[in-house]
Amino acid sequence: MAKPPAPSKTPSRSPAKSPIGPGSGYLNYPTTPKVPKAPQPKVTKDVPIVPVDPYSTPEYLALLAKFEAQANTNAFAAQQAAETARQNRIDAFEVLRTELMSLGLPEFAPILEGYVKQDISPTVAPALLEQTDVYKQRFKGNEARRQRGLQQLDMAGYLNAERDYRQLLKDNSLDALDNKDTYAALIGGDVSLNEAQDRIVNVFNKIDNADAVLKQNINQYFGQYGVTDPTIQKQQVALAILGGTQAAGALQKTLQKAQLRAGAQMAGLTVAETNVEELQKQAESAGVADVYGLAKQGFSTLAQTQPTTEKLAQIYGEDTTSLQPELQQEAFFGLASQRRKKLQEKEQATFGGRAGTSTVSLAQKSSAGQF
């Protein structure tokens, strides 16, 4: 295999220099100057470059100062508004307190002071007052109305009712009854002024002026109203009469029953309740104005005629119990008893001219009967 030729040993020549160029002596053309490079920042390895903070610029700081000034202005305005509102609330409570004091209700002042401290609105304070025990006690007539299904009176209506009742009592010389209990009873019973006047004139005054016997019998009928001793407890009687739920007409009927029983007691007779009720109805139907006077006279007459007539009935074998209704009508309303007349005729026929003497003798030997 042939070997590649060996390199030539002739020395190589350097390229000939151009006759034209710097230092050639021929034309000397200027060269383009070199522009120096801008110095590059020295970067430290692993240290991040921090950008400029936009919130620290003068423009932002000026805007922030403007907003802070406005916020301060708004906060001051809000503070002023809150202070004004607080003062207005205090003033409103003061107006309410003054009004209650003028109405004679000083017991509510401490409660209102508590509402002020609790930042309670004065617009809801009246409703809250009505829920307190102090209010319920002061206007306790409303509780009785509530239990009866009646509409409760507001504060103004209640106080106006008290004022009217106060004048009514004064007009009837009952100033001693001017108290909250009396008014609570009247308001709770829904008693009108006219009704109250009727009860005073037609019931209370008659009980107050009654004699001892009548007052004893009143206990039996008015005990249901809380009257335990009308001889000494005038105020108790007044409260029972004025504040009860019974109308004046019903109370009058009750008083008339007591009057009838008192009349029987004066005559020494014991009267069944059914007879008392029947006599009361008859007296009312007949329009009797003075039932007590009728009772005293009627039972007095009955006490004289009943024993003799019953004795004659026993003598002649007749039923004595059936005599009672006739004798009652005769004694109270002048309706002659036909049976008593026939018994007298039998007595006269039997004893002739001595009939009158015999009748008197029988009357003297007989004790007061039962009616």
Short mmCIF file of N, CA and C in Angstrom, two decimals, residues 9-159:
data_model
loop_
_atom_site.label_atom_id
_atom_site.label_comp_id
_atom_site.label_asym_id
_atom_site.label_seq_id
_atom_site.Cartn_x
_atom_site.Cartn_y
_atom_site.Cartn_z
N LYS A 9 8.78 20.53 2.67
CA LYS A 9 9.65 21.19 3.63
C LYS A 9 9.94 22.62 3.21
N THR A 10 9.32 23.04 2.12
CA THR A 10 9.51 24.44 1.73
C THR A 10 8.80 25.33 2.71
N PRO A 11 9.40 26.33 3.29
CA PRO A 11 8.76 27.20 4.28
C PRO A 11 7.67 28.02 3.66
N SER A 12 6.65 28.20 4.39
CA SER A 12 5.47 28.97 3.92
C SER A 12 5.74 30.45 4.05
N ARG A 13 5.14 31.21 3.16
CA ARG A 13 5.31 32.65 3.16
C ARG A 13 4.16 33.33 3.81
N SER A 14 4.46 34.37 4.44
CA SER A 14 3.38 35.18 5.05
C SER A 14 2.69 35.95 3.96
N PRO A 15 1.41 36.17 4.05
CA PRO A 15 0.69 36.95 3.01
C PRO A 15 1.31 38.33 2.91
N ALA A 16 1.30 38.75 1.71
CA ALA A 16 1.88 40.07 1.47
C ALA A 16 1.01 41.14 2.04
N LYS A 17 1.63 42.14 2.59
CA LYS A 17 0.89 43.27 3.17
C LYS A 17 0.38 44.13 2.06
N SER A 18 -0.87 44.60 2.31
CA SER A 18 -1.48 45.49 1.31
C SER A 18 -0.75 46.81 1.32
N PRO A 19 -0.54 47.29 0.14
CA PRO A 19 0.10 48.61 0.10
C PRO A 19 -0.79 49.70 0.60
N ILE A 20 -2.06 49.38 0.74
CA ILE A 20 -3.01 50.41 1.18
C ILE A 20 -3.42 50.07 2.58
N GLY A 21 -3.29 50.92 3.49
CA GLY A 21 -3.70 50.65 4.88
C GLY A 21 -2.93 51.53 5.82
N PRO A 22 -3.18 51.40 6.99
CA PRO A 22 -2.52 52.23 7.96
C PRO A 22 -1.02 51.95 7.95
N GLY A 23 -0.34 53.03 7.93
CA GLY A 23 1.10 52.94 7.95
C GLY A 23 1.70 52.51 6.61
N SER A 24 0.83 52.47 5.57
CA SER A 24 1.35 52.01 4.28
C SER A 24 2.03 53.14 3.52
N GLY A 25 1.70 54.33 3.92
CA GLY A 25 2.25 55.48 3.21
C GLY A 25 1.39 55.90 2.06
N TYR A 26 0.41 55.19 1.82
CA TYR A 26 -0.51 55.58 0.73
C TYR A 26 -1.67 56.34 1.29
N LEU A 27 -2.85 55.94 1.09
CA LEU A 27 -4.06 56.64 1.61
C LEU A 27 -4.32 56.23 3.06
N ASN A 28 -4.60 57.22 3.89
CA ASN A 28 -4.85 56.94 5.32
C ASN A 28 -6.31 57.15 5.63
N TYR A 29 -7.20 56.14 5.49
CA TYR A 29 -8.65 56.22 5.76
C TYR A 29 -8.91 56.10 7.26
N PRO A 30 -9.84 56.88 7.76
CA PRO A 30 -10.13 56.77 9.20
C PRO A 30 -10.86 55.48 9.52
N THR A 31 -10.64 54.96 10.66
CA THR A 31 -11.34 53.71 11.09
C THR A 31 -12.55 54.07 11.96
N THR A 32 -13.56 53.14 12.04
CA THR A 32 -14.78 53.35 12.87
C THR A 32 -14.41 53.19 14.33
N PRO A 33 -14.71 54.23 15.15
CA PRO A 33 -14.33 54.14 16.56
C PRO A 33 -15.16 53.09 17.28
N LYS A 34 -14.57 52.45 18.19
CA LYS A 34 -15.27 51.46 19.00
C LYS A 34 -16.07 52.15 20.12
N VAL A 35 -17.37 51.74 20.27
CA VAL A 35 -18.26 52.29 21.33
C VAL A 35 -18.07 51.47 22.59
N PRO A 36 -17.72 52.12 23.65
CA PRO A 36 -17.52 51.34 24.87
C PRO A 36 -18.84 50.80 25.42
N LYS A 37 -18.80 49.62 25.97
CA LYS A 37 -20.01 49.00 26.54
C LYS A 37 -20.36 49.64 27.89
N ALA A 38 -21.70 49.74 28.06
CA ALA A 38 -22.18 50.29 29.35
C ALA A 38 -21.84 49.32 30.47
N PRO A 39 -21.50 49.87 31.58
CA PRO A 39 -21.15 48.98 32.69
C PRO A 39 -22.36 48.20 33.17
N GLN A 40 -22.26 46.95 33.32
CA GLN A 40 -23.36 46.10 33.81
C GLN A 40 -23.31 46.02 35.33
N PRO A 41 -24.54 46.07 35.93
CA PRO A 41 -24.53 45.96 37.39
C PRO A 41 -24.00 44.62 37.81
N LYS A 42 -23.32 44.72 38.88
CA LYS A 42 -22.74 43.51 39.41
C LYS A 42 -23.81 42.72 40.15
N VAL A 43 -24.03 41.55 39.66
CA VAL A 43 -25.07 40.69 40.26
C VAL A 43 -24.42 39.76 41.24
N THR A 44 -24.96 39.89 42.44
CA THR A 44 -24.45 38.98 43.48
C THR A 44 -25.24 37.70 43.41
N LYS A 45 -24.63 36.67 43.42
CA LYS A 45 -25.28 35.38 43.29
C LYS A 45 -26.21 35.11 44.49
N ASP A 46 -27.48 34.59 44.19
CA ASP A 46 -28.52 34.19 45.18
C ASP A 46 -29.15 35.36 45.91
N VAL A 47 -28.96 36.62 45.51
CA VAL A 47 -29.62 37.78 46.14
C VAL A 47 -30.64 38.32 45.16
N PRO A 48 -32.03 38.23 45.53
CA PRO A 48 -33.05 38.69 44.57
C PRO A 48 -33.04 40.20 44.42
N ILE A 49 -33.47 40.63 43.28
CA ILE A 49 -33.58 42.07 43.01
C ILE A 49 -34.91 42.55 43.56
N VAL A 50 -34.94 43.53 44.45
CA VAL A 50 -36.16 44.06 45.06
C VAL A 50 -36.73 45.15 44.18
N PRO A 51 -38.03 44.97 43.75
CA PRO A 51 -38.61 46.03 42.91
C PRO A 51 -38.98 47.24 43.75
N VAL A 52 -39.28 48.34 43.12
CA VAL A 52 -39.67 49.58 43.81
C VAL A 52 -41.07 49.40 44.41
N ASP A 53 -41.35 49.75 45.76
CA ASP A 53 -42.65 49.64 46.45
C ASP A 53 -43.60 50.71 45.95
N PRO A 54 -44.75 50.31 45.29
CA PRO A 54 -45.68 51.33 44.76
C PRO A 54 -46.39 52.09 45.86
N TYR A 55 -46.46 51.51 47.09
CA TYR A 55 -47.19 52.16 48.17
C TYR A 55 -46.33 53.16 48.92
N SER A 56 -45.13 53.33 48.47
CA SER A 56 -44.26 54.31 49.12
C SER A 56 -43.98 55.51 48.23
N THR A 57 -44.66 55.55 47.11
CA THR A 57 -44.44 56.67 46.21
C THR A 57 -45.08 57.92 46.77
N PRO A 58 -44.61 59.06 46.46
CA PRO A 58 -45.20 60.31 46.97
C PRO A 58 -46.66 60.46 46.58
N GLU A 59 -46.98 60.02 45.37
CA GLU A 59 -48.38 60.16 44.94
C GLU A 59 -49.31 59.32 45.82
N TYR A 60 -48.89 58.08 46.09
CA TYR A 60 -49.74 57.21 46.91
C TYR A 60 -49.85 57.73 48.33
N LEU A 61 -48.72 58.19 48.85
CA LEU A 61 -48.74 58.70 50.22
C LEU A 61 -49.62 59.93 50.36
N ALA A 62 -49.68 60.76 49.33
CA ALA A 62 -50.55 61.93 49.36
C ALA A 62 -52.01 61.52 49.32
N LEU A 63 -52.31 60.52 48.46
CA LEU A 63 -53.69 60.02 48.38
C LEU A 63 -54.11 59.38 49.70
N LEU A 64 -53.19 58.64 50.32
CA LEU A 64 -53.48 58.01 51.61
C LEU A 64 -53.76 59.05 52.68
N ALA A 65 -53.00 60.10 52.69
CA ALA A 65 -53.22 61.17 53.68
C ALA A 65 -54.59 61.80 53.48
N LYS A 66 -55.00 61.93 52.22
CA LYS A 66 -56.30 62.52 51.92
C LYS A 66 -57.43 61.63 52.44
N PHE A 67 -57.28 60.30 52.22
CA PHE A 67 -58.30 59.37 52.68
C PHE A 67 -58.37 59.35 54.20
N GLU A 68 -57.23 59.39 54.87
CA GLU A 68 -57.20 59.38 56.33
C GLU A 68 -57.86 60.62 56.91
N ALA A 69 -57.65 61.73 56.25
CA ALA A 69 -58.29 62.97 56.71
C ALA A 69 -59.80 62.88 56.57
N GLN A 70 -60.27 62.28 55.46
CA GLN A 70 -61.70 62.13 55.26
C GLN A 70 -62.30 61.16 56.26
N ALA A 71 -61.54 60.07 56.54
CA ALA A 71 -62.01 59.09 57.51
C ALA A 71 -62.13 59.72 58.89
N ASN A 72 -61.17 60.54 59.24
CA ASN A 72 -61.23 61.23 60.53
C ASN A 72 -62.43 62.15 60.59
N THR A 73 -62.69 62.82 59.48
CA THR A 73 -63.86 63.70 59.43
C THR A 73 -65.14 62.91 59.60
N ASN A 74 -65.24 61.75 58.91
CA ASN A 74 -66.44 60.91 59.02
C ASN A 74 -66.59 60.35 60.42
N ALA A 75 -65.48 59.93 61.03
CA ALA A 75 -65.54 59.39 62.38
C ALA A 75 -66.01 60.44 63.37
N PHE A 76 -65.54 61.63 63.20
CA PHE A 76 -65.97 62.72 64.09
C PHE A 76 -67.45 63.02 63.90
N ALA A 77 -67.88 62.99 62.62
CA ALA A 77 -69.30 63.24 62.36
C ALA A 77 -70.16 62.13 62.96
N ALA A 78 -69.68 60.88 62.84
CA ALA A 78 -70.41 59.76 63.42
C ALA A 78 -70.46 59.87 64.93
N GLN A 79 -69.36 60.27 65.52
CA GLN A 79 -69.32 60.44 66.97
C GLN A 79 -70.28 61.53 67.42
N GLN A 80 -70.31 62.60 66.67
CA GLN A 80 -71.23 63.68 66.99
C GLN A 80 -72.67 63.24 66.84
N ALA A 81 -72.95 62.45 65.77
CA ALA A 81 -74.31 61.96 65.56
C ALA A 81 -74.73 61.01 66.68
N ALA A 82 -73.79 60.14 67.11
CA ALA A 82 -74.10 59.22 68.20
C ALA A 82 -74.35 59.97 69.50
N GLU A 83 -73.57 60.99 69.74
CA GLU A 83 -73.76 61.78 70.95
C GLU A 83 -75.09 62.52 70.92
N THR A 84 -75.44 63.03 69.74
CA THR A 84 -76.73 63.70 69.59
C THR A 84 -77.88 62.73 69.81
N ALA A 85 -77.74 61.52 69.23
CA ALA A 85 -78.78 60.52 69.40
C ALA A 85 -78.92 60.11 70.87
N ARG A 86 -77.78 59.97 71.54
CA ARG A 86 -77.81 59.61 72.96
C ARG A 86 -78.50 60.69 73.79
N GLN A 87 -78.19 61.93 73.49
CA GLN A 87 -78.80 63.03 74.23
C GLN A 87 -80.29 63.12 73.93
N ASN A 88 -80.64 62.88 72.67
CA ASN A 88 -82.06 62.89 72.31
C ASN A 88 -82.82 61.79 73.06
N ARG A 89 -82.18 60.63 73.18
CA ARG A 89 -82.82 59.53 73.90
C ARG A 89 -82.99 59.88 75.37
N ILE A 90 -81.96 60.48 75.95
CA ILE A 90 -82.07 60.90 77.36
C ILE A 90 -83.16 61.94 77.52
N ASP A 91 -83.24 62.88 76.59
CA ASP A 91 -84.28 63.91 76.65
C ASP A 91 -85.67 63.30 76.54
N ALA A 92 -85.80 62.29 75.66
CA ALA A 92 -87.11 61.64 75.49
C ALA A 92 -87.53 60.94 76.77
N PHE A 93 -86.60 60.26 77.43
CA PHE A 93 -86.91 59.60 78.70
C PHE A 93 -87.25 60.63 79.78
N GLU A 94 -86.60 61.76 79.73
CA GLU A 94 -86.89 62.80 80.71
C GLU A 94 -88.30 63.34 80.52
N VAL A 95 -88.71 63.49 79.27
CA VAL A 95 -90.07 63.93 78.99
C VAL A 95 -91.07 62.90 79.52
N LEU A 96 -90.78 61.61 79.28
CA LEU A 96 -91.67 60.55 79.76
C LEU A 96 -91.70 60.51 81.29
N ARG A 97 -90.54 60.68 81.91
CA ARG A 97 -90.49 60.67 83.37
C ARG A 97 -91.27 61.84 83.95
N THR A 98 -91.12 63.02 83.36
CA THR A 98 -91.84 64.20 83.83
C THR A 98 -93.34 64.00 83.70
N GLU A 99 -93.75 63.39 82.59
CA GLU A 99 -95.18 63.15 82.37
C GLU A 99 -95.74 62.19 83.41
N LEU A 100 -95.00 61.12 83.70
CA LEU A 100 -95.46 60.15 84.70
C LEU A 100 -95.51 60.78 86.09
N MET A 101 -94.55 61.63 86.40
CA MET A 101 -94.57 62.31 87.69
C MET A 101 -95.78 63.22 87.81
N SER A 102 -96.10 63.90 86.73
CA SER A 102 -97.25 64.80 86.75
C SER A 102 -98.57 64.04 86.90
N LEU A 103 -98.57 62.76 86.48
CA LEU A 103 -99.77 61.94 86.59
C LEU A 103 -99.84 61.23 87.95
N GLY A 104 -98.89 61.52 88.81
CA GLY A 104 -98.88 60.89 90.12
C GLY A 104 -98.37 59.46 90.09
N LEU A 105 -97.39 59.20 89.22
CA LEU A 105 -96.83 57.85 89.09
C LEU A 105 -95.31 57.88 89.30
N PRO A 106 -94.85 58.32 90.45
CA PRO A 106 -93.39 58.41 90.68
C PRO A 106 -92.73 57.05 90.77
N GLU A 107 -93.50 55.98 90.98
CA GLU A 107 -92.89 54.66 91.14
C GLU A 107 -92.23 54.14 89.87
N PHE A 108 -92.51 54.79 88.74
CA PHE A 108 -91.93 54.33 87.49
C PHE A 108 -90.59 55.01 87.17
N ALA A 109 -90.22 56.06 87.92
CA ALA A 109 -88.99 56.79 87.64
C ALA A 109 -87.74 55.90 87.71
N PRO A 110 -87.57 55.07 88.76
CA PRO A 110 -86.37 54.22 88.79
C PRO A 110 -86.31 53.24 87.62
N ILE A 111 -87.45 52.79 87.17
CA ILE A 111 -87.46 51.85 86.04
C ILE A 111 -86.97 52.54 84.78
N LEU A 112 -87.41 53.79 84.56
CA LEU A 112 -86.97 54.54 83.39
C LEU A 112 -85.47 54.81 83.44
N GLU A 113 -84.95 55.10 84.61
CA GLU A 113 -83.51 55.33 84.74
C GLU A 113 -82.73 54.07 84.34
N GLY A 114 -83.26 52.92 84.70
CA GLY A 114 -82.62 51.67 84.28
C GLY A 114 -82.66 51.48 82.78
N TYR A 115 -83.75 51.89 82.15
CA TYR A 115 -83.85 51.78 80.69
C TYR A 115 -82.80 52.67 80.01
N VAL A 116 -82.56 53.85 80.57
CA VAL A 116 -81.56 54.75 79.99
C VAL A 116 -80.18 54.09 80.03
N LYS A 117 -79.84 53.48 81.16
CA LYS A 117 -78.54 52.85 81.29
C LYS A 117 -78.39 51.65 80.38
N GLN A 118 -79.49 51.01 80.05
CA GLN A 118 -79.45 49.82 79.20
C GLN A 118 -79.57 50.16 77.71
N ASP A 119 -79.53 51.47 77.40
CA ASP A 119 -79.63 51.92 76.00
C ASP A 119 -80.91 51.44 75.33
N ILE A 120 -81.99 51.36 76.09
CA ILE A 120 -83.29 50.98 75.53
C ILE A 120 -83.93 52.18 74.87
N SER A 121 -84.55 51.95 73.73
CA SER A 121 -85.18 53.04 73.00
C SER A 121 -86.41 53.54 73.75
N PRO A 122 -86.61 54.86 73.81
CA PRO A 122 -87.79 55.39 74.49
C PRO A 122 -89.09 55.02 73.80
N THR A 123 -89.01 54.62 72.53
CA THR A 123 -90.24 54.25 71.83
C THR A 123 -90.80 52.91 72.30
N VAL A 124 -89.94 52.06 72.82
CA VAL A 124 -90.40 50.76 73.31
C VAL A 124 -90.56 50.73 74.83
N ALA A 125 -90.15 51.80 75.49
CA ALA A 125 -90.22 51.85 76.95
C ALA A 125 -91.64 51.67 77.49
N PRO A 126 -92.67 52.34 76.93
CA PRO A 126 -94.03 52.14 77.46
C PRO A 126 -94.47 50.69 77.43
N ALA A 127 -94.15 49.98 76.34
CA ALA A 127 -94.54 48.57 76.26
C ALA A 127 -93.82 47.73 77.30
N LEU A 128 -92.56 48.06 77.55
CA LEU A 128 -91.80 47.33 78.56
C LEU A 128 -92.33 47.62 79.96
N LEU A 129 -92.76 48.85 80.19
CA LEU A 129 -93.30 49.20 81.51
C LEU A 129 -94.52 48.34 81.85
N GLU A 130 -95.34 48.06 80.85
CA GLU A 130 -96.56 47.30 81.09
C GLU A 130 -96.28 45.87 81.52
N GLN A 131 -95.06 45.40 81.29
CA GLN A 131 -94.71 44.04 81.67
C GLN A 131 -94.13 43.94 83.08
N THR A 132 -93.91 45.09 83.72
CA THR A 132 -93.30 45.08 85.05
C THR A 132 -94.35 44.82 86.13
N ASP A 133 -93.90 44.29 87.26
CA ASP A 133 -94.80 44.05 88.40
C ASP A 133 -95.33 45.36 88.96
N VAL A 134 -94.51 46.40 88.90
CA VAL A 134 -94.95 47.71 89.40
C VAL A 134 -96.16 48.19 88.63
N TYR A 135 -96.11 48.04 87.31
CA TYR A 135 -97.24 48.47 86.47
C TYR A 135 -98.48 47.62 86.75
N LYS A 136 -98.29 46.31 86.82
CA LYS A 136 -99.43 45.42 87.02
C LYS A 136 -100.10 45.68 88.37
N GLN A 137 -99.32 46.03 89.38
CA GLN A 137 -99.90 46.32 90.69
C GLN A 137 -100.64 47.65 90.67
N ARG A 138 -100.05 48.64 90.01
CA ARG A 138 -100.68 49.96 89.97
C ARG A 138 -101.97 49.94 89.15
N PHE A 139 -102.00 49.16 88.09
CA PHE A 139 -103.18 49.10 87.23
C PHE A 139 -103.78 47.69 87.28
N LYS A 140 -103.98 47.20 88.51
CA LYS A 140 -104.39 45.81 88.67
C LYS A 140 -105.84 45.56 88.25
N GLY A 141 -106.61 46.61 88.05
CA GLY A 141 -107.95 46.40 87.52
C GLY A 141 -107.92 45.77 86.14
N ASN A 142 -106.83 45.97 85.42
CA ASN A 142 -106.69 45.38 84.09
C ASN A 142 -106.59 43.87 84.14
N GLU A 143 -106.00 43.34 85.22
CA GLU A 143 -105.87 41.89 85.34
C GLU A 143 -107.25 41.24 85.47
N ALA A 144 -108.14 41.88 86.25
CA ALA A 144 -109.50 41.38 86.37
C ALA A 144 -110.22 41.44 85.03
N ARG A 145 -109.98 42.49 84.28
CA ARG A 145 -110.58 42.61 82.95
C ARG A 145 -110.06 41.51 82.02
N ARG A 146 -108.77 41.24 82.11
CA ARG A 146 -108.19 40.20 81.26
C ARG A 146 -108.81 38.84 81.57
N GLN A 147 -108.98 38.55 82.86
CA GLN A 147 -109.55 37.27 83.26
C GLN A 147 -111.01 37.14 82.81
N ARG A 148 -111.69 38.25 82.66
CA ARG A 148 -113.09 38.22 82.21
C ARG A 148 -113.21 38.34 80.70
N GLY A 149 -112.08 38.40 80.01
CA GLY A 149 -112.11 38.49 78.56
C GLY A 149 -112.41 39.88 78.05
N LEU A 150 -112.21 40.90 78.90
CA LEU A 150 -112.47 42.28 78.50
C LEU A 150 -111.18 42.94 78.02
N GLN A 151 -111.32 43.95 77.17
CA GLN A 151 -110.15 44.67 76.70
C GLN A 151 -109.54 45.48 77.84
N GLN A 152 -108.21 45.41 77.97
CA GLN A 152 -107.53 46.16 79.01
C GLN A 152 -107.41 47.62 78.63
N LEU A 153 -107.44 48.48 79.63
CA LEU A 153 -107.34 49.92 79.41
C LEU A 153 -105.87 50.32 79.34
N ASP A 154 -105.55 51.26 78.46
CA ASP A 154 -104.20 51.78 78.46
C ASP A 154 -104.04 52.73 79.65
N MET A 155 -102.85 53.24 79.83
CA MET A 155 -102.57 54.04 81.01
C MET A 155 -103.48 55.27 81.07
N ALA A 156 -103.63 55.95 79.96
CA ALA A 156 -104.46 57.16 79.94
C ALA A 156 -105.92 56.83 80.23
N GLY A 157 -106.42 55.76 79.61
CA GLY A 157 -107.82 55.37 79.84
C GLY A 157 -108.08 54.97 81.27
N TYR A 158 -107.12 54.28 81.86
CA TYR A 158 -107.25 53.84 83.25
C TYR A 158 -107.29 55.04 84.19
N LEU A 159 -106.38 55.97 84.00
CA LEU A 159 -106.32 57.15 84.86
C LEU A 159 -107.56 58.02 84.70
#
